PDB file of C-alpha atoms in Angstrom:
ATOM      1  CA  LEU A   1      99.004 109.135  98.742  1.00 63.00           C
ATOM      2  CA  PRO A   2      96.432 109.060 101.558  1.00 64.00           C
ATOM      3  CA  GLY A   3      97.285 111.032 104.665  1.00 71.00           C
ATOM      4  CA  ILE A   4      99.946 109.532 106.945  1.00 75.00           C
ATOM      5  CA  ILE A   5      98.865 109.645 110.596  1.00 72.00           C
ATOM      6  CA  GLU A   6     100.884 109.303 113.786  1.00 75.00           C
ATOM      7  CA  GLY A   7     101.692 105.632 114.358  1.00 75.00           C
ATOM      8  CA  ALA A   8     101.510 104.761 110.655  1.00 72.00           C
ATOM      9  CA  ALA A   9     104.975 103.198 110.745  1.00 71.00           C
ATOM     10  CA  HIS A  10     103.618 100.570 113.155  1.00 71.00           C
ATOM     11  CA  GLY A  11     100.567  99.763 111.011  1.00 72.00           C
ATOM     12  CA  LYS A  12      98.008 102.249 112.302  1.00 75.00           C
ATOM     13  CA  GLY A  13      95.486 103.234 109.616  1.00 68.00           C
ATOM     14  CA  ARG A  14      97.111 100.855 107.092  1.00 70.00           C
ATOM     15  CA  GLY A  15     100.139 103.110 107.337  1.00 71.00           C
ATOM     16  CA  LYS A  16     102.691 100.476 106.319  1.00 75.00           C
ATOM     17  CA  GLU A  17     101.045 100.035 102.910  1.00 76.00           C
ATOM     18  CA  VAL A  18     100.903 103.794 102.399  1.00 75.00           C
ATOM     19  CA  ILE A  19     104.488 104.452 103.463  1.00 78.00           C
ATOM     20  CA  ALA A  20     105.759 101.542 101.347  1.00 77.00           C
ATOM     21  CA  CYS A  21     104.819 103.517  98.221  1.00 80.00           C
ATOM     22  CA  ALA A  22     107.166 106.314  99.312  1.00 82.00           C
ATOM     23  CA  ARG A  23     110.158 103.935  99.291  1.00 83.00           C
ATOM     24  CA  ASN A  24     109.802 103.489  95.512  1.00 83.00           C
ATOM     25  CA  ALA A  25     109.346 107.185  94.721  1.00 86.00           C
ATOM     26  CA  ASP A  26     112.033 109.340  93.100  1.00 88.00           C
ATOM     27  CA  ALA A  27     111.173 112.280  95.373  1.00 89.00           C
ATOM     28  CA  ILE A  28     108.639 113.035  98.102  1.00 90.00           C
ATOM     29  CA  LEU A  29     106.401 116.119  98.169  1.00 91.00           C
ATOM     30  CA  ILE A  30     104.822 116.752 101.571  1.00 90.00           C
ATOM     31  CA  VAL A  31     101.834 119.146 101.560  1.00 90.00           C
ATOM     32  CA  LEU A  32     101.091 120.772 104.933  1.00 90.00           C
ATOM     33  CA  ASP A  33      98.408 123.112 106.262  1.00 90.00           C
ATOM     34  CA  ALA A  34     100.153 126.379 107.115  1.00 89.00           C
ATOM     35  CA  GLY A  35      97.350 127.387 109.504  1.00 86.00           C
ATOM     36  CA  LYS A  36      97.713 124.274 111.671  1.00 85.00           C
ATOM     37  CA  GLU A  37     101.453 123.642 111.519  1.00 79.00           C
ATOM     38  CA  GLY A  38     102.242 125.738 114.597  1.00 72.00           C
ATOM     39  CA  LEU A  39      99.995 123.639 116.860  1.00 72.00           C
ATOM     40  CA  ASN A  40      99.943 120.135 115.393  1.00 77.00           C
ATOM     41  CA  ARG A  41     103.618 119.631 114.390  1.00 83.00           C
ATOM     42  CA  HIS A  42     102.574 117.728 111.257  1.00 86.00           C
ATOM     43  CA  ARG A  43     106.012 118.090 109.658  1.00 88.00           C
ATOM     44  CA  GLU A  44     107.764 116.579 112.671  1.00 88.00           C
ATOM     45  CA  ILE A  45     105.262 113.688 112.839  1.00 85.00           C
ATOM     46  CA  LEU A  46     105.643 112.842 109.139  1.00 86.00           C
ATOM     47  CA  GLU A  47     109.436 112.963 109.320  1.00 88.00           C
ATOM     48  CA  THR A  48     109.413 110.648 112.351  1.00 87.00           C
ATOM     49  CA  GLU A  49     107.117 108.121 110.673  1.00 85.00           C
ATOM     50  CA  LEU A  50     109.229 108.035 107.496  1.00 87.00           C
ATOM     51  CA  GLU A  51     112.468 107.778 109.474  1.00 88.00           C
ATOM     52  CA  THR A  52     111.049 104.838 111.433  1.00 85.00           C
ATOM     53  CA  VAL A  53     110.554 102.753 108.281  1.00 85.00           C
ATOM     54  CA  GLY A  54     114.043 103.529 106.969  1.00 88.00           C
ATOM     55  CA  ILE A  55     113.395 106.499 104.659  1.00 90.00           C
ATOM     56  CA  ARG A  56     116.033 109.190 105.069  1.00 91.00           C
ATOM     57  CA  LEU A  57     114.882 112.588 103.826  1.00 91.00           C
ATOM     58  CA  ASN A  58     117.313 115.006 102.175  1.00 91.00           C
ATOM     59  CA  GLN A  59     120.335 112.987 103.228  1.00 91.00           C
ATOM     60  CA  ARG A  60     122.993 111.275 101.180  1.00 90.00           C
ATOM     61  CA  PRO A  61     124.272 107.749 101.821  1.00 91.00           C
ATOM     62  CA  PRO A  62     127.364 107.695 104.062  1.00 91.00           C
ATOM     63  CA  ASP A  63     130.651 107.180 102.264  1.00 92.00           C
ATOM     64  CA  VAL A  64     131.234 103.814 103.922  1.00 92.00           C
ATOM     65  CA  THR A  65     132.074 100.453 102.352  1.00 92.00           C
ATOM     66  CA  PHE A  66     130.663  97.466 104.239  1.00 92.00           C
ATOM     67  CA  ASN A  67     131.060  93.858 103.079  1.00 92.00           C
ATOM     68  CA  LYS A  68     129.945  90.805 105.022  1.00 91.00           C
ATOM     69  CA  LYS A  69     132.181  87.713 105.000  1.00 90.00           C
ATOM     70  CA  SER A  70     131.753  84.113 106.071  1.00 88.00           C
ATOM     71  CA  THR A  71     135.069  83.935 107.931  1.00 88.00           C
ATOM     72  CA  GLY A  72     138.030  86.100 108.859  1.00 88.00           C
ATOM     73  CA  GLY A  73     136.605  88.269 111.643  1.00 89.00           C
ATOM     74  CA  VAL A  74     135.934  92.002 111.558  1.00 89.00           C
ATOM     75  CA  ARG A  75     138.391  94.376 109.902  1.00 91.00           C
ATOM     76  CA  PHE A  76     137.716  98.067 110.641  1.00 91.00           C
ATOM     77  CA  SER A  77     139.560 100.974 109.026  1.00 91.00           C
ATOM     78  CA  SER A  78     139.014 104.642 108.188  1.00 91.00           C
ATOM     79  CA  THR A  79     140.666 107.304 106.059  1.00 92.00           C
ATOM     80  CA  VAL A  80     139.553 110.248 108.243  1.00 91.00           C
ATOM     81  CA  PRO A  81     139.413 110.850 112.010  1.00 91.00           C
ATOM     82  CA  LEU A  82     136.131 109.544 113.472  1.00 90.00           C
ATOM     83  CA  THR A  83     135.027 111.994 116.174  1.00 91.00           C
ATOM     84  CA  LYS A  84     131.341 111.018 116.417  1.00 90.00           C
ATOM     85  CA  LEU A  85     131.749 107.360 117.410  1.00 89.00           C
ATOM     86  CA  GLY A  86     133.175 107.988 120.868  1.00 87.00           C
ATOM     87  CA  PRO A  87     136.743 107.650 122.114  1.00 90.00           C
ATOM     88  CA  ASP A  88     137.175 104.197 120.538  1.00 90.00           C
ATOM     89  CA  PRO A  89     135.387 104.060 117.133  1.00 89.00           C
ATOM     90  CA  GLU A  90     136.519 100.507 116.388  1.00 89.00           C
ATOM     91  CA  LYS A  91     135.093  99.203 119.671  1.00 91.00           C
ATOM     92  CA  MET A  92     131.782 101.002 118.994  1.00 90.00           C
ATOM     93  CA  ALA A  93     131.574  99.482 115.508  1.00 90.00           C
ATOM     94  CA  LEU A  94     132.279  96.001 116.875  1.00 90.00           C
ATOM     95  CA  GLN A  95     129.543  96.379 119.501  1.00 91.00           C
ATOM     96  CA  ILE A  96     126.986  97.450 116.895  1.00 91.00           C
ATOM     97  CA  MET A  97     127.895  94.566 114.577  1.00 90.00           C
ATOM     98  CA  ARG A  98     127.694  92.137 117.492  1.00 90.00           C
ATOM     99  CA  GLU A  99     124.136  93.295 118.176  1.00 91.00           C
ATOM    100  CA  TYR A 100     123.227  92.383 114.580  1.00 89.00           C
ATOM    101  CA  ARG A 101     125.063  89.047 114.887  1.00 90.00           C
ATOM    102  CA  ILE A 102     127.785  89.929 112.399  1.00 90.00           C
ATOM    103  CA  SER A 103     131.078  88.263 113.241  1.00 89.00           C
ATOM    104  CA  SER A 104     133.004  88.681 109.975  1.00 92.00           C
ATOM    105  CA  ALA A 105     133.010  91.795 107.818  1.00 92.00           C
ATOM    106  CA  ASP A 106     135.157  94.521 106.254  1.00 93.00           C
ATOM    107  CA  LEU A 107     134.224  98.129 107.050  1.00 92.00           C
ATOM    108  CA  LEU A 108     135.957 101.176 105.573  1.00 93.00           C
ATOM    109  CA  ALA A 109     134.790 104.679 106.547  1.00 92.00           C
ATOM    110  CA  ARG A 110     135.772 107.570 104.291  1.00 93.00           C
ATOM    111  CA  GLU A 111     133.940 110.273 106.257  1.00 92.00           C
ATOM    112  CA  ASP A 112     133.191 111.192 109.866  1.00 92.00           C
ATOM    113  CA  ILE A 113     129.954 109.253 110.465  1.00 91.00           C
ATOM    114  CA  THR A 114     127.574 109.107 113.431  1.00 91.00           C
ATOM    115  CA  VAL A 115     126.294 106.018 115.246  1.00 91.00           C
ATOM    116  CA  ASP A 116     122.949 106.253 113.407  1.00 91.00           C
ATOM    117  CA  GLN A 117     124.690 106.392 110.026  1.00 91.00           C
ATOM    118  CA  LEU A 118     126.813 103.376 110.941  1.00 92.00           C
ATOM    119  CA  VAL A 119     123.670 101.434 111.897  1.00 91.00           C
ATOM    120  CA  ASP A 120     122.048 102.411 108.589  1.00 91.00           C
ATOM    121  CA  VAL A 121     125.058 101.061 106.670  1.00 92.00           C
ATOM    122  CA  ILE A 122     125.116  97.789 108.598  1.00 91.00           C
ATOM    123  CA  VAL A 123     121.355  97.196 108.308  1.00 89.00           C
ATOM    124  CA  GLY A 124     121.507  97.976 104.587  1.00 87.00           C
ATOM    125  CA  ASN A 125     117.790  98.557 103.909  1.00 86.00           C
ATOM    126  CA  ARG A 126     117.705 102.331 104.154  1.00 89.00           C
ATOM    127  CA  VAL A 127     116.638 104.492 101.207  1.00 90.00           C
ATOM    128  CA  TYR A 128     117.626 108.120 100.692  1.00 92.00           C
ATOM    129  CA  LYS A 129     115.001 110.367  99.093  1.00 91.00           C
ATOM    130  CA  PRO A 130     114.905 114.082  98.259  1.00 92.00           C
ATOM    131  CA  ALA A 131     111.898 115.708  99.925  1.00 92.00           C
ATOM    132  CA  CYS A 132     110.307 119.146  99.692  1.00 92.00           C
ATOM    133  CA  TYR A 133     107.591 120.684 101.848  1.00 93.00           C
ATOM    134  CA  PHE A 134     104.758 122.824 100.515  1.00 93.00           C
ATOM    135  CA  TYR A 135     102.832 124.912 103.051  1.00 92.00           C
ATOM    136  CA  ASN A 136      99.363 125.568 101.645  1.00 92.00           C
ATOM    137  CA  LYS A 137      96.710 128.106 102.804  1.00 91.00           C
ATOM    138  CA  ILE A 138      99.138 130.882 103.660  1.00 91.00           C
ATOM    139  CA  ASP A 139      96.288 133.346 103.037  1.00 89.00           C
ATOM    140  CA  THR A 140      94.871 132.308 106.446  1.00 89.00           C
ATOM    141  CA  ILE A 141      97.926 133.249 108.546  1.00 90.00           C
ATOM    142  CA  THR A 142      99.895 136.407 109.290  1.00 91.00           C
ATOM    143  CA  ILE A 143     102.861 137.617 107.263  1.00 91.00           C
ATOM    144  CA  GLU A 144     105.180 136.888 110.214  1.00 91.00           C
ATOM    145  CA  GLU A 145     104.096 133.245 110.256  1.00 90.00           C
ATOM    146  CA  VAL A 146     104.519 133.025 106.470  1.00 90.00           C
ATOM    147  CA  ASP A 147     108.059 134.377 106.789  1.00 92.00           C
ATOM    148  CA  GLN A 148     108.862 131.832 109.503  1.00 91.00           C
ATOM    149  CA  LEU A 149     107.594 128.904 107.407  1.00 91.00           C
ATOM    150  CA  ALA A 150     109.347 130.127 104.250  1.00 91.00           C
ATOM    151  CA  ARG A 151     112.697 130.167 106.070  1.00 93.00           C
ATOM    152  CA  MET A 152     112.474 126.503 107.047  1.00 92.00           C
ATOM    153  CA  PRO A 153     114.798 124.211 105.035  1.00 93.00           C
ATOM    154  CA  HIS A 154     113.472 122.603 101.840  1.00 92.00           C
ATOM    155  CA  SER A 155     110.216 124.542 102.165  1.00 92.00           C
ATOM    156  CA  LEU A 156     107.930 126.541  99.884  1.00 92.00           C
ATOM    157  CA  VAL A 157     104.860 128.547 100.875  1.00 92.00           C
ATOM    158  CA  GLY A 158     101.821 129.112  98.689  1.00 90.00           C
ATOM    159  CA  SER A 159      98.072 129.028  98.303  1.00 90.00           C
ATOM    160  CA  VAL A 160      96.105 126.874  95.877  1.00 88.00           C
ATOM    161  CA  HIS A 161      92.993 128.995  96.412  1.00 87.00           C
ATOM    162  CA  LYS A 162      94.804 132.265  95.659  1.00 86.00           C
ATOM    163  CA  ARG A 163      97.025 130.622  93.015  1.00 86.00           C
ATOM    164  CA  PHE A 164     100.188 131.838  94.705  1.00 87.00           C
ATOM    165  CA  ASN A 165     103.335 129.846  93.769  1.00 86.00           C
ATOM    166  CA  VAL A 166     101.161 127.042  92.364  1.00 85.00           C
ATOM    167  CA  GLY A 167      98.835 126.694  89.377  1.00 76.00           C
ATOM    168  CA  GLU A 168     100.586 129.467  87.451  1.00 71.00           C
ATOM    169  CA  PRO A 169     102.117 129.194  83.960  1.00 69.00           C
ATOM    170  CA  ASP A 170     105.202 126.980  83.836  1.00 63.00           C
ATOM    171  CA  GLU A 171     107.703 129.827  84.119  1.00 65.00           C
ATOM    172  CA  ASP A 172     105.953 131.274  87.213  1.00 70.00           C
ATOM    173  CA  ASP A 173     104.972 128.038  89.017  1.00 84.00           C
ATOM    174  CA  ALA A 174     107.438 127.854  91.909  1.00 87.00           C
ATOM    175  CA  LEU A 175     106.157 124.450  93.029  1.00 88.00           C
ATOM    176  CA  LYS A 176     106.810 122.886  89.610  1.00 88.00           C
ATOM    177  CA  ALA A 177     110.272 124.418  89.541  1.00 88.00           C
ATOM    178  CA  MET A 178     111.011 123.065  93.010  1.00 90.00           C
ATOM    179  CA  ILE A 179     109.863 119.536  92.100  1.00 89.00           C
ATOM    180  CA  TRP A 180     111.923 119.682  88.882  1.00 88.00           C
ATOM    181  CA  ARG A 181     114.996 120.712  90.876  1.00 89.00           C
ATOM    182  CA  TYR A 182     114.586 118.026  93.558  1.00 90.00           C
ATOM    183  CA  LEU A 183     114.074 115.305  90.938  1.00 89.00           C
ATOM    184  CA  GLY A 184     117.288 116.405  89.246  1.00 88.00           C
ATOM    185  CA  LEU A 185     115.679 116.457  85.790  1.00 90.00           C
ATOM    186  CA  THR A 186     117.767 117.529  82.810  1.00 91.00           C
ATOM    187  CA  ARG A 187     116.519 118.185  79.263  1.00 92.00           C
ATOM    188  CA  ILE A 188     118.886 117.014  76.522  1.00 93.00           C
ATOM    189  CA  TYR A 189     118.279 117.811  72.856  1.00 94.00           C
ATOM    190  CA  THR A 190     119.602 115.386  70.262  1.00 92.00           C
ATOM    191  CA  LYS A 191     121.101 116.248  66.880  1.00 90.00           C
ATOM    192  CA  ARG A 192     121.834 114.277  63.716  1.00 89.00           C
ATOM    193  CA  LYS A 193     124.941 114.971  61.685  1.00 87.00           C
ATOM    194  CA  GLY A 194     124.390 117.829  59.224  1.00 87.00           C
ATOM    195  CA  GLN A 195     120.928 118.665  60.625  1.00 90.00           C
ATOM    196  CA  HIS A 196     119.475 121.114  63.113  1.00 91.00           C
ATOM    197  CA  PRO A 197     118.860 119.859  66.674  1.00 90.00           C
ATOM    198  CA  ASP A 198     115.419 118.542  67.584  1.00 86.00           C
ATOM    199  CA  LEU A 199     114.195 121.188  70.050  1.00 88.00           C
ATOM    200  CA  ALA A 200     110.604 119.891  70.133  1.00 88.00           C
ATOM    201  CA  GLU A 201     111.042 116.636  72.065  1.00 89.00           C
ATOM    202  CA  PRO A 202     113.996 116.561  74.488  1.00 91.00           C
ATOM    203  CA  VAL A 203     115.271 113.440  76.209  1.00 91.00           C
ATOM    204  CA  VAL A 204     114.652 113.928  79.935  1.00 91.00           C
ATOM    205  CA  LEU A 205     117.336 112.464  82.210  1.00 92.00           C
ATOM    206  CA  SER A 206     117.072 112.146  85.980  1.00 89.00           C
ATOM    207  CA  ALA A 207     119.956 112.425  88.419  1.00 87.00           C
ATOM    208  CA  VAL A 208     117.926 110.295  90.859  1.00 83.00           C
ATOM    209  CA  ARG A 209     117.675 107.321  88.467  1.00 84.00           C
ATOM    210  CA  LYS A 210     120.319 106.650  85.799  1.00 84.00           C
ATOM    211  CA  GLY A 211     122.210 109.936  86.081  1.00 88.00           C
ATOM    212  CA  THR A 212     122.809 112.770  83.632  1.00 91.00           C
ATOM    213  CA  THR A 213     125.863 111.670  81.669  1.00 92.00           C
ATOM    214  CA  VAL A 214     126.328 110.787  77.996  1.00 93.00           C
ATOM    215  CA  LEU A 215     126.133 107.137  79.092  1.00 92.00           C
ATOM    216  CA  SER A 216     122.665 107.750  80.576  1.00 92.00           C
ATOM    217  CA  LEU A 217     121.560 109.419  77.334  1.00 92.00           C
ATOM    218  CA  CYS A 218     122.646 106.415  75.258  1.00 90.00           C
ATOM    219  CA  GLN A 219     120.887 104.020  77.651  1.00 90.00           C
ATOM    220  CA  ASN A 220     117.658 106.006  77.285  1.00 88.00           C
ATOM    221  CA  ILE A 221     117.819 106.051  73.469  1.00 87.00           C
ATOM    222  CA  SER A 222     119.162 102.672  72.356  1.00 84.00           C
ATOM    223  CA  THR A 223     121.349  99.854  73.634  1.00 82.00           C
ATOM    224  CA  GLN A 224     122.770  99.496  70.113  1.00 82.00           C
ATOM    225  CA  MET A 225     123.904 103.129  70.232  1.00 85.00           C
ATOM    226  CA  LEU A 226     125.625 102.405  73.537  1.00 84.00           C
ATOM    227  CA  ARG A 227     127.383  99.367  72.048  1.00 82.00           C
ATOM    228  CA  ASP A 228     128.611 101.261  68.968  1.00 84.00           C
ATOM    229  CA  PHE A 229     129.464 104.507  70.813  1.00 88.00           C
ATOM    230  CA  ASN A 230     132.600 106.281  69.584  1.00 89.00           C
ATOM    231  CA  PHE A 231     132.365 109.837  70.942  1.00 91.00           C
ATOM    232  CA  ALA A 232     129.832 112.635  71.460  1.00 93.00           C
ATOM    233  CA  MET A 233     129.739 116.239  70.259  1.00 93.00           C
ATOM    234  CA  VAL A 234     128.233 118.517  72.913  1.00 94.00           C
ATOM    235  CA  TRP A 235     126.958 122.092  72.673  1.00 94.00           C
ATOM    236  CA  GLY A 236     125.778 123.924  75.787  1.00 92.00           C
ATOM    237  CA  LYS A 237     126.592 124.741  79.390  1.00 92.00           C
ATOM    238  CA  SER A 238     128.598 121.581  80.082  1.00 91.00           C
ATOM    239  CA  ALA A 239     130.942 122.166  77.129  1.00 91.00           C
ATOM    240  CA  LYS A 240     134.108 124.225  77.508  1.00 91.00           C
ATOM    241  CA  HIS A 241     133.804 125.241  73.856  1.00 90.00           C
ATOM    242  CA  ASN A 242     131.112 124.650  71.223  1.00 87.00           C
ATOM    243  CA  PRO A 243     131.161 121.932  70.114  1.00 89.00           C
ATOM    244  CA  GLN A 244     133.250 119.829  72.471  1.00 92.00           C
ATOM    245  CA  ARG A 245     134.227 116.245  71.734  1.00 93.00           C
ATOM    246  CA  CYS A 246     133.404 114.222  74.860  1.00 92.00           C
ATOM    247  CA  GLY A 247     133.593 110.689  76.156  1.00 92.00           C
ATOM    248  CA  ILE A 248     130.803 108.519  77.480  1.00 91.00           C
ATOM    249  CA  ASN A 249     131.171 109.683  81.111  1.00 92.00           C
ATOM    250  CA  HIS A 250     130.862 113.407  80.343  1.00 93.00           C
ATOM    251  CA  PRO A 251     128.265 115.044  82.689  1.00 93.00           C
ATOM    252  CA  LEU A 252     125.516 116.925  80.869  1.00 93.00           C
ATOM    253  CA  GLU A 253     123.579 120.016  81.956  1.00 92.00           C
ATOM    254  CA  ASP A 254     120.069 121.237  81.248  1.00 91.00           C
ATOM    255  CA  GLU A 255     119.295 122.067  77.586  1.00 90.00           C
ATOM    256  CA  ASP A 256     122.572 120.719  76.202  1.00 93.00           C
ATOM    257  CA  VAL A 257     122.608 119.605  72.562  1.00 94.00           C
ATOM    258  CA  VAL A 258     124.285 116.241  71.935  1.00 94.00           C
ATOM    259  CA  GLN A 259     125.271 114.460  68.736  1.00 93.00           C
ATOM    260  CA  ILE A 260     126.280 110.812  69.195  1.00 92.00           C
ATOM    261  CA  VAL A 261     128.922 109.570  66.752  1.00 90.00           C
ATOM    262  CA  THR A 262     129.073 105.793  66.414  1.00 88.00           C
ATOM    263  CA  LYS A 263     131.971 103.624  65.307  1.00 84.00           C
ATOM    264  CA  THR A 264     132.590 103.085  61.607  1.00 83.00           C
ATOM    265  CA  ASN A 265     132.451  99.607  60.077  1.00 78.00           C
ATOM    266  CA  SER A 266     136.241  99.305  60.094  1.00 79.00           C
ATOM    267  CA  GLN A 267     136.368 100.328  63.769  1.00 78.00           C
ATOM    268  CA  GLN A 268     133.700  97.771  64.641  1.00 76.00           C
ATOM    269  CA  ARG A 269     135.668  95.008  62.892  1.00 78.00           C
ATOM    270  CA  GLN A 270     138.667  95.779  65.105  1.00 78.00           C
ATOM    271  CA  ASP A 271     136.583  95.236  68.228  1.00 77.00           C
ATOM    272  CA  LYS A 272     137.458  92.013  70.062  1.00 76.00           C
ATOM    273  CA  ASN A 273     133.748  91.149  70.426  1.00 76.00           C
ATOM    274  CA  TYR A 274     132.958  91.742  66.754  1.00 74.00           C
ATOM    275  CA  GLN A 275     132.875  88.061  65.731  1.00 80.00           C
ATOM    276  CA  ALA A 276     130.586  87.147  68.635  1.00 80.00           C
ATOM    277  CA  MET A 277     128.300  90.060  67.776  1.00 76.00           C
ATOM    278  CA  VAL A 278     128.090  89.054  64.096  1.00 78.00           C
ATOM    279  CA  GLN A 279     127.391  85.441  65.076  1.00 82.00           C
ATOM    280  CA  GLY A 280     124.629  86.616  67.430  1.00 81.00           C
ATOM    281  CA  PHE A 281     122.979  88.641  64.648  1.00 78.00           C
ATOM    282  CA  SER A 282     123.264  85.682  62.266  1.00 85.00           C
ATOM    283  CA  ASP A 283     121.711  83.256  64.748  1.00 85.00           C
ATOM    284  CA  LYS A 284     118.867  85.667  65.441  1.00 86.00           C
ATOM    285  CA  TYR A 285     118.197  86.148  61.716  1.00 85.00           C
ATOM    286  CA  HIS A 286     118.146  82.424  60.926  1.00 87.00           C
ATOM    287  CA  LYS A 287     115.960  81.672  63.931  1.00 88.00           C
ATOM    288  CA  LYS A 288     113.449  84.287  62.838  1.00 88.00           C
ATOM    289  CA  LYS A 289     113.513  82.940  59.267  1.00 88.00           C
ATOM    290  CA  ALA A 290     112.959  79.363  60.457  1.00 88.00           C
ATOM    291  CA  GLU A 291     110.000  80.413  62.585  1.00 87.00           C
ATOM    292  CA  ALA A 292     108.446  82.234  59.614  1.00 87.00           C
ATOM    293  CA  ARG A 293     108.930  79.165  57.382  1.00 86.00           C
ATOM    294  CA  LYS A 294     107.389  76.899  60.022  1.00 86.00           C
ATOM    295  CA  LYS A 295     104.422  79.228  60.423  1.00 85.00           C
ATOM    296  CA  LYS A 296     103.894  79.321  56.653  1.00 83.00           C
ATOM    297  CA  GLN A 297     104.004  75.523  56.379  1.00 83.00           C
ATOM    298  CA  GLY A 298     101.447  75.252  59.189  1.00 79.00           C
ATOM    299  CA  LYS A 299      99.028  77.494  57.298  1.00 78.00           C
ATOM    300  CA  LEU A 300      99.447  75.466  54.074  1.00 76.00           C
ATOM    301  CA  ARG A 301      98.736  72.191  55.876  1.00 75.00           C
ATOM    302  CA  GLY A 302      95.699  73.676  57.570  1.00 62.00           C
TER     303      GLY A 302
END
């Protein structure tokens, strides 16, 4: 993206268009000049601009259920003590909802949230993104300053010019490894029954998007496989023993080997949706055949 300047959240330098791209990203990589960070506070400025437009960096959504209603008033409840909303949390929540003209809603808090988190839940347009910071040009500053930057949270120091922590082979490129980790990418190798696993082309799952379960694997391969799923055989770190027979919600880990076993014909016939599925296939086949016949007749007439 182009550089984000101070005031971009309010439209300065076409900042709204630039920042809008970050809302759709899976993760955000912020590259900073290590030689100027001590004076210009670029990291603080960028964080402020992204926070202003509703992007929360390296945070998770609050464990709060909020549902608007048309009638019935406000019903507030919590399963844990709320110590960050003042002496009367319910009164604070009612005041905030009144400011946003919400008169009827159900709110259930399952963790000790702050006022800002409560506002984020009520507004409902916040996005939560993993972010990492890369401090470039560390060859221009002292070792003490490098140590100080490296100790900052979610940060990595390096030098493109000196090829330190970036531009190295895959196993030595710390920046690639950091991006891989923040994206939550997981490589899954598939295996057919009676054959060796395919170790050349793994299926890459993302914890940020669909998740890293057997269900996510089936969704990435084929919807028909998901429909006919029976069980999965898993080899690797996520298995307690090799192989392990797992269900569709089993969480997978990096470089696991998975064999999907689908239902047999007799098992499919016992499914309550089997007749509807067969009828759907039949209708699709006859429709395709009728279109082909119509197309052929059109060519003969022409």
